[in-house]
PDB file of C-alpha atoms in Angstrom:
ATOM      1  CA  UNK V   1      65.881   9.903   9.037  1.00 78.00           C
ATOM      2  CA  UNK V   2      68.410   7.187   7.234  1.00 85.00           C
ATOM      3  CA  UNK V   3      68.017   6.646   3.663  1.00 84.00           C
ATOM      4  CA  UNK V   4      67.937   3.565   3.809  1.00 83.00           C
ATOM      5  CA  UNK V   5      64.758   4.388   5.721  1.00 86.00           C
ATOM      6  CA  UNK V   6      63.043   6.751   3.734  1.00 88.00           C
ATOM      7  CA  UNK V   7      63.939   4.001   0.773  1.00 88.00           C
ATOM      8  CA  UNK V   8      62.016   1.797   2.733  1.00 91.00           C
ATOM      9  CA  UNK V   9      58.898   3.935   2.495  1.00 91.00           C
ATOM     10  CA  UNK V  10      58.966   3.628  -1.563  1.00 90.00           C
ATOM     11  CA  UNK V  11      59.713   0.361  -1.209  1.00 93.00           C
ATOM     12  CA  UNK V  12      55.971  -0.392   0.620  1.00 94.00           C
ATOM     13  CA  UNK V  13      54.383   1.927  -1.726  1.00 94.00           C
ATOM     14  CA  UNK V  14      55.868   0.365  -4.911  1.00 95.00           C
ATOM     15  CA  UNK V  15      55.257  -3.027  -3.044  1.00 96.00           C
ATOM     16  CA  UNK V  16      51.298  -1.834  -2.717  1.00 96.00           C
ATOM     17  CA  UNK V  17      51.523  -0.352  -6.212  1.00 96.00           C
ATOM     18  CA  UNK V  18      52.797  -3.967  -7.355  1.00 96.00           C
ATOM     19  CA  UNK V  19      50.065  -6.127  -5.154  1.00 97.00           C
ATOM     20  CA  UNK V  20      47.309  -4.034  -6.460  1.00 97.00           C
ATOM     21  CA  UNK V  21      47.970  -4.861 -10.348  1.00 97.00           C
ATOM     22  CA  UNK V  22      48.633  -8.510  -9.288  1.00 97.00           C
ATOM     23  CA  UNK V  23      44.963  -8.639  -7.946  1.00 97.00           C
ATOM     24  CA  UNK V  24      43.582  -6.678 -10.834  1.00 97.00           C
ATOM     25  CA  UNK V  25      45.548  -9.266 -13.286  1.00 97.00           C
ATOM     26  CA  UNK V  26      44.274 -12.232 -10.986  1.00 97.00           C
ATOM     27  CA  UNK V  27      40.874 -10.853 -11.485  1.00 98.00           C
ATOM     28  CA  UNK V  28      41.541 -10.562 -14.897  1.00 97.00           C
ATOM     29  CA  UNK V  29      42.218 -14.263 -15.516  1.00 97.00           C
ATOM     30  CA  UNK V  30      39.832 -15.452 -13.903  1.00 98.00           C
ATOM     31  CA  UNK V  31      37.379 -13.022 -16.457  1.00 97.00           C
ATOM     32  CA  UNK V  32      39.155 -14.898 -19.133  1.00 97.00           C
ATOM     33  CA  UNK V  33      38.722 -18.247 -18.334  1.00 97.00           C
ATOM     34  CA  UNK V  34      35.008 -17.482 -16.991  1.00 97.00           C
ATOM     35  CA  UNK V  35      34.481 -16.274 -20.577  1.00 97.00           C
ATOM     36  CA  UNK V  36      36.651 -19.097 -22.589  1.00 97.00           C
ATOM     37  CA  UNK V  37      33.919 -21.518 -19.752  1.00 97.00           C
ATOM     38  CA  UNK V  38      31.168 -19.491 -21.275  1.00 96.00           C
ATOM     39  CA  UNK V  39      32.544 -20.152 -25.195  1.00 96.00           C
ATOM     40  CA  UNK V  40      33.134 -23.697 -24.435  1.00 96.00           C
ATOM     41  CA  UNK V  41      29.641 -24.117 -23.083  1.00 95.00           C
ATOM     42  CA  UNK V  42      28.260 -22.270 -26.557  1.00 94.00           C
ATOM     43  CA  UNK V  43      30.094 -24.222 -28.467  1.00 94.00           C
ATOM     44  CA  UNK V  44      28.925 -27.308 -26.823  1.00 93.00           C
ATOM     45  CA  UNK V  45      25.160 -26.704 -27.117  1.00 88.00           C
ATOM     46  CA  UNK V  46      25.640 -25.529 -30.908  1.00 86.00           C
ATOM     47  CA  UNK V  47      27.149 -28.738 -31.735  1.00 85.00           C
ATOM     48  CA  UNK V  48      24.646 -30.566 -29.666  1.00 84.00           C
ATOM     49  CA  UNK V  49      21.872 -28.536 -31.816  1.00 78.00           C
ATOM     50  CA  UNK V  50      23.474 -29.259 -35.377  1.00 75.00           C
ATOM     51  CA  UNK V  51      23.563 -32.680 -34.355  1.00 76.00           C
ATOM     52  CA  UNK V  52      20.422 -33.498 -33.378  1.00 73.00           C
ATOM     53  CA  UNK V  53      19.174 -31.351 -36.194  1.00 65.00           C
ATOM     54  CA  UNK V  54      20.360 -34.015 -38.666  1.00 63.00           C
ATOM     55  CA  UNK V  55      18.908 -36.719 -36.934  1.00 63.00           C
ATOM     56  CA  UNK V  56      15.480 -35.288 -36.447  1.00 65.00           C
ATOM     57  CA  UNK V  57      14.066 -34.881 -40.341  1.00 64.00           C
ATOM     58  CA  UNK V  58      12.125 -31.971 -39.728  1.00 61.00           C
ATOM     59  CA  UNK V  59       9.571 -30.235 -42.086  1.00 64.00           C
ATOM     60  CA  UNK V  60      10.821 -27.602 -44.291  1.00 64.00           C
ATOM     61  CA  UNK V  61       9.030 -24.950 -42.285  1.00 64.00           C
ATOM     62  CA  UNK V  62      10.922 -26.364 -38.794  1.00 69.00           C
ATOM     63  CA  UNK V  63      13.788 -26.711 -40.383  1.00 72.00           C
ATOM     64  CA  UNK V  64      13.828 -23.046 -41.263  1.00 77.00           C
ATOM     65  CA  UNK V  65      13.158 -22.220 -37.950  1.00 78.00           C
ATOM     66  CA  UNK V  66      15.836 -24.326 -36.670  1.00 77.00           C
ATOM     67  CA  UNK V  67      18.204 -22.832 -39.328  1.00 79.00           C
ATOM     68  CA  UNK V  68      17.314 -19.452 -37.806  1.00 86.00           C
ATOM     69  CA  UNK V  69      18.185 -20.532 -33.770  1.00 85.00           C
ATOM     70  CA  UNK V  70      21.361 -22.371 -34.720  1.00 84.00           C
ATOM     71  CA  UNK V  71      22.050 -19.447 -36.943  1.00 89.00           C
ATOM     72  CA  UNK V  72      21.681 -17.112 -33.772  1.00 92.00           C
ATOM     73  CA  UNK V  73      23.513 -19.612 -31.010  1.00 91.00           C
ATOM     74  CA  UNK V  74      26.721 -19.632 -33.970  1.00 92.00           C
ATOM     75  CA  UNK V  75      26.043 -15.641 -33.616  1.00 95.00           C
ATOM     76  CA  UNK V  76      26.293 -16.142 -29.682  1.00 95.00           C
ATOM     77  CA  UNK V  77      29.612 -17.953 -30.234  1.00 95.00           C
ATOM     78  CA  UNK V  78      31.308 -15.216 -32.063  1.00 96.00           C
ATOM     79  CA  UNK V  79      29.971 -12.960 -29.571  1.00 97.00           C
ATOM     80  CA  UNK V  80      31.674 -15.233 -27.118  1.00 97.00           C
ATOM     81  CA  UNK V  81      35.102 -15.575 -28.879  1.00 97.00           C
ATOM     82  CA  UNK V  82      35.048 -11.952 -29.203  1.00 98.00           C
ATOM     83  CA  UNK V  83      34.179 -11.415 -25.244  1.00 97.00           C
ATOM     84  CA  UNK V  84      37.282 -13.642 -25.019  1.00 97.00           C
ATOM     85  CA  UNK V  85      39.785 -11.811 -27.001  1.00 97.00           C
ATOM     86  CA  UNK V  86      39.284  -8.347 -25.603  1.00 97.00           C
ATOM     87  CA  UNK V  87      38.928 -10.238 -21.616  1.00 97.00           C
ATOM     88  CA  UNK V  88      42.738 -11.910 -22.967  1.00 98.00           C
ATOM     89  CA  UNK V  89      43.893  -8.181 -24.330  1.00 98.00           C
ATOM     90  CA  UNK V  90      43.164  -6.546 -21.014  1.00 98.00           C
ATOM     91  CA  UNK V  91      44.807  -9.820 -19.012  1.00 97.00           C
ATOM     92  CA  UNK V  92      48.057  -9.067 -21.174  1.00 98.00           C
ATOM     93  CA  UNK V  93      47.777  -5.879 -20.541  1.00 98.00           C
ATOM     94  CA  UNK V  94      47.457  -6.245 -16.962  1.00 97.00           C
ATOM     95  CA  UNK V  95      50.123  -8.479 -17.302  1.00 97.00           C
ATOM     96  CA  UNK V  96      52.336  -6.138 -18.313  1.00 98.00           C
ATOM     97  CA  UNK V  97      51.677  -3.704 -16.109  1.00 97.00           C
ATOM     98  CA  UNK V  98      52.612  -6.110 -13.090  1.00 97.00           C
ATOM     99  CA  UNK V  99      55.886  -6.820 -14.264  1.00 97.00           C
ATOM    100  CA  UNK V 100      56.756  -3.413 -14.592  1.00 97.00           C
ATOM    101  CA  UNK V 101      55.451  -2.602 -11.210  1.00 97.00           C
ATOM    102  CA  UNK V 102      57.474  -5.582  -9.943  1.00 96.00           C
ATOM    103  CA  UNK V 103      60.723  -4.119 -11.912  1.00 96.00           C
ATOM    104  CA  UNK V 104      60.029  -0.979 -10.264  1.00 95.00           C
ATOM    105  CA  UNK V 105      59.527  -2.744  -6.411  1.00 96.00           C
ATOM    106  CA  UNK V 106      63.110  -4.941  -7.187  1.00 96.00           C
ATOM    107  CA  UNK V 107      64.857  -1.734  -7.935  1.00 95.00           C
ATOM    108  CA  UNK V 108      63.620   0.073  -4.983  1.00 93.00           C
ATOM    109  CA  UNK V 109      64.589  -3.218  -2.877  1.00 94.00           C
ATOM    110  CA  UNK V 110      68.069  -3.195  -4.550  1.00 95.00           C
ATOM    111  CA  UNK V 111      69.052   0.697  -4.162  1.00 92.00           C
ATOM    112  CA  UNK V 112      67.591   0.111  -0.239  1.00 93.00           C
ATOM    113  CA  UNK V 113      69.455  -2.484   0.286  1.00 94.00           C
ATOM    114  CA  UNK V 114      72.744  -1.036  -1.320  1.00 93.00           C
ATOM    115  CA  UNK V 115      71.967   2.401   0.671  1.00 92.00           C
ATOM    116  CA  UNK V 116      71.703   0.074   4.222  1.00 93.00           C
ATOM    117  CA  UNK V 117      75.408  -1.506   3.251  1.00 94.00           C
ATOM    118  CA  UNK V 118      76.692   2.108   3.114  1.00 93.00           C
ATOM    119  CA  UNK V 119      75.029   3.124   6.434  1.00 93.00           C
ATOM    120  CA  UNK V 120      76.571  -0.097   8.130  1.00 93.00           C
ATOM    121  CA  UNK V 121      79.541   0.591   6.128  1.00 94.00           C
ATOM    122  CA  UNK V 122      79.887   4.309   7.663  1.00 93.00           C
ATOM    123  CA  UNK V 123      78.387   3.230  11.055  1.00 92.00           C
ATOM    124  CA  UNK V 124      81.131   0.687  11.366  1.00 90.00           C
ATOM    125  CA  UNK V 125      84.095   2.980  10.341  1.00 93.00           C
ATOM    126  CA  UNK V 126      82.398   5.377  12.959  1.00 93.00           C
ATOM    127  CA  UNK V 127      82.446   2.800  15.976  1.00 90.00           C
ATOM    128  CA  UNK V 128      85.957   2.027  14.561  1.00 90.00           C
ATOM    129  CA  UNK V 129      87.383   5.586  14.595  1.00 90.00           C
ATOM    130  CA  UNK V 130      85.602   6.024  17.792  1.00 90.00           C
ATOM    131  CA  UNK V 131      87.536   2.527  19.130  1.00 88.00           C
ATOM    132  CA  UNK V 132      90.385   4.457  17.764  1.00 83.00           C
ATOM    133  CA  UNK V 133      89.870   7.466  19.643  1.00 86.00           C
ATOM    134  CA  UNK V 134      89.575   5.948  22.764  1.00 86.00           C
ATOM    135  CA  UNK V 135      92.315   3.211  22.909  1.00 82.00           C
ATOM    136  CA  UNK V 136      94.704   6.406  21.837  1.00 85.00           C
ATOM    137  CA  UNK V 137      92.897   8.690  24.923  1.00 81.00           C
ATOM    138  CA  UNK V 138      93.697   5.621  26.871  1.00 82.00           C
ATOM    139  CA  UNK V 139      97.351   5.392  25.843  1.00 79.00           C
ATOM    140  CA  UNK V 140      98.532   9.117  26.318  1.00 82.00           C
ATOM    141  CA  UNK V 141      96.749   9.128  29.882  1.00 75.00           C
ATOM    142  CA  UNK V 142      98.802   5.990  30.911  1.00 70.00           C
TER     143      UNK V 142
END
């Protein structure tokens, strides 16, 4: 087998290697901005809450109580951002582990490519001498 061939071979698997990360770091985006959806949305009803809080004029006792939920949905919000940091860590992460995958597949790709100019290199100096050899047979039977 050629080895340009057998090249080829780690050439798909790094190519596989590569396409799996780049659906894991697809997924992984789309885990980000399903959480940074979810923080947006938090955020939203919190400042819906506050507001409507200060238009209301509620009793001290409801007012406590409402104190207490907005103090848990602002709780939910950190929670949130949090959720969003470490889903964004693990996107880099992923991140960087495609590019180095795709490094890897453009090197194979280069040193197959390089080894199939040698073979055609060598194949043609073969069909040359072999030209060669028979124009001369050709020649001295004449």
């Amino acid at each position: 087998m050629k080895k340009s061939k057998r090249m080829q071979l780690l050439v798909d698997l790094a190519k596989r290697k590569e396409d799996a990360v780049a659906t894991q770091l697809a997924r992984d985006k789309a885990k980000v901005a399903d959480d940074q959806r979810k923080l947006e949305e938090l955020k939203e009803y919190a400042g819906q809450y506050e507001s409507e809080r200060n238009l209301l004029g509620l009793s001290a006792y409801l007012t406590t109580n409402y104190q207490h939920f907005t103090n848990r949905v602002q709780q939910a919000v950190q929670q949130q951002e949090a959720a969003v940091g470490r889903a964004q860590q693990q996107a880099d992460m992923t991140q960087r582990r495609w590019l180095q995958a795709r490094s890897k597949t453009q090197s194979m790709d280069y040193l197959r490519d390089k080894n199939i100019k040698i073979e055609n290199l060598l194949e043609d100096k073969q069909e040359q001498k072999q030209s060669d050899e028979f124009a001369m047979r050709r020649f001295i039977s004449q």
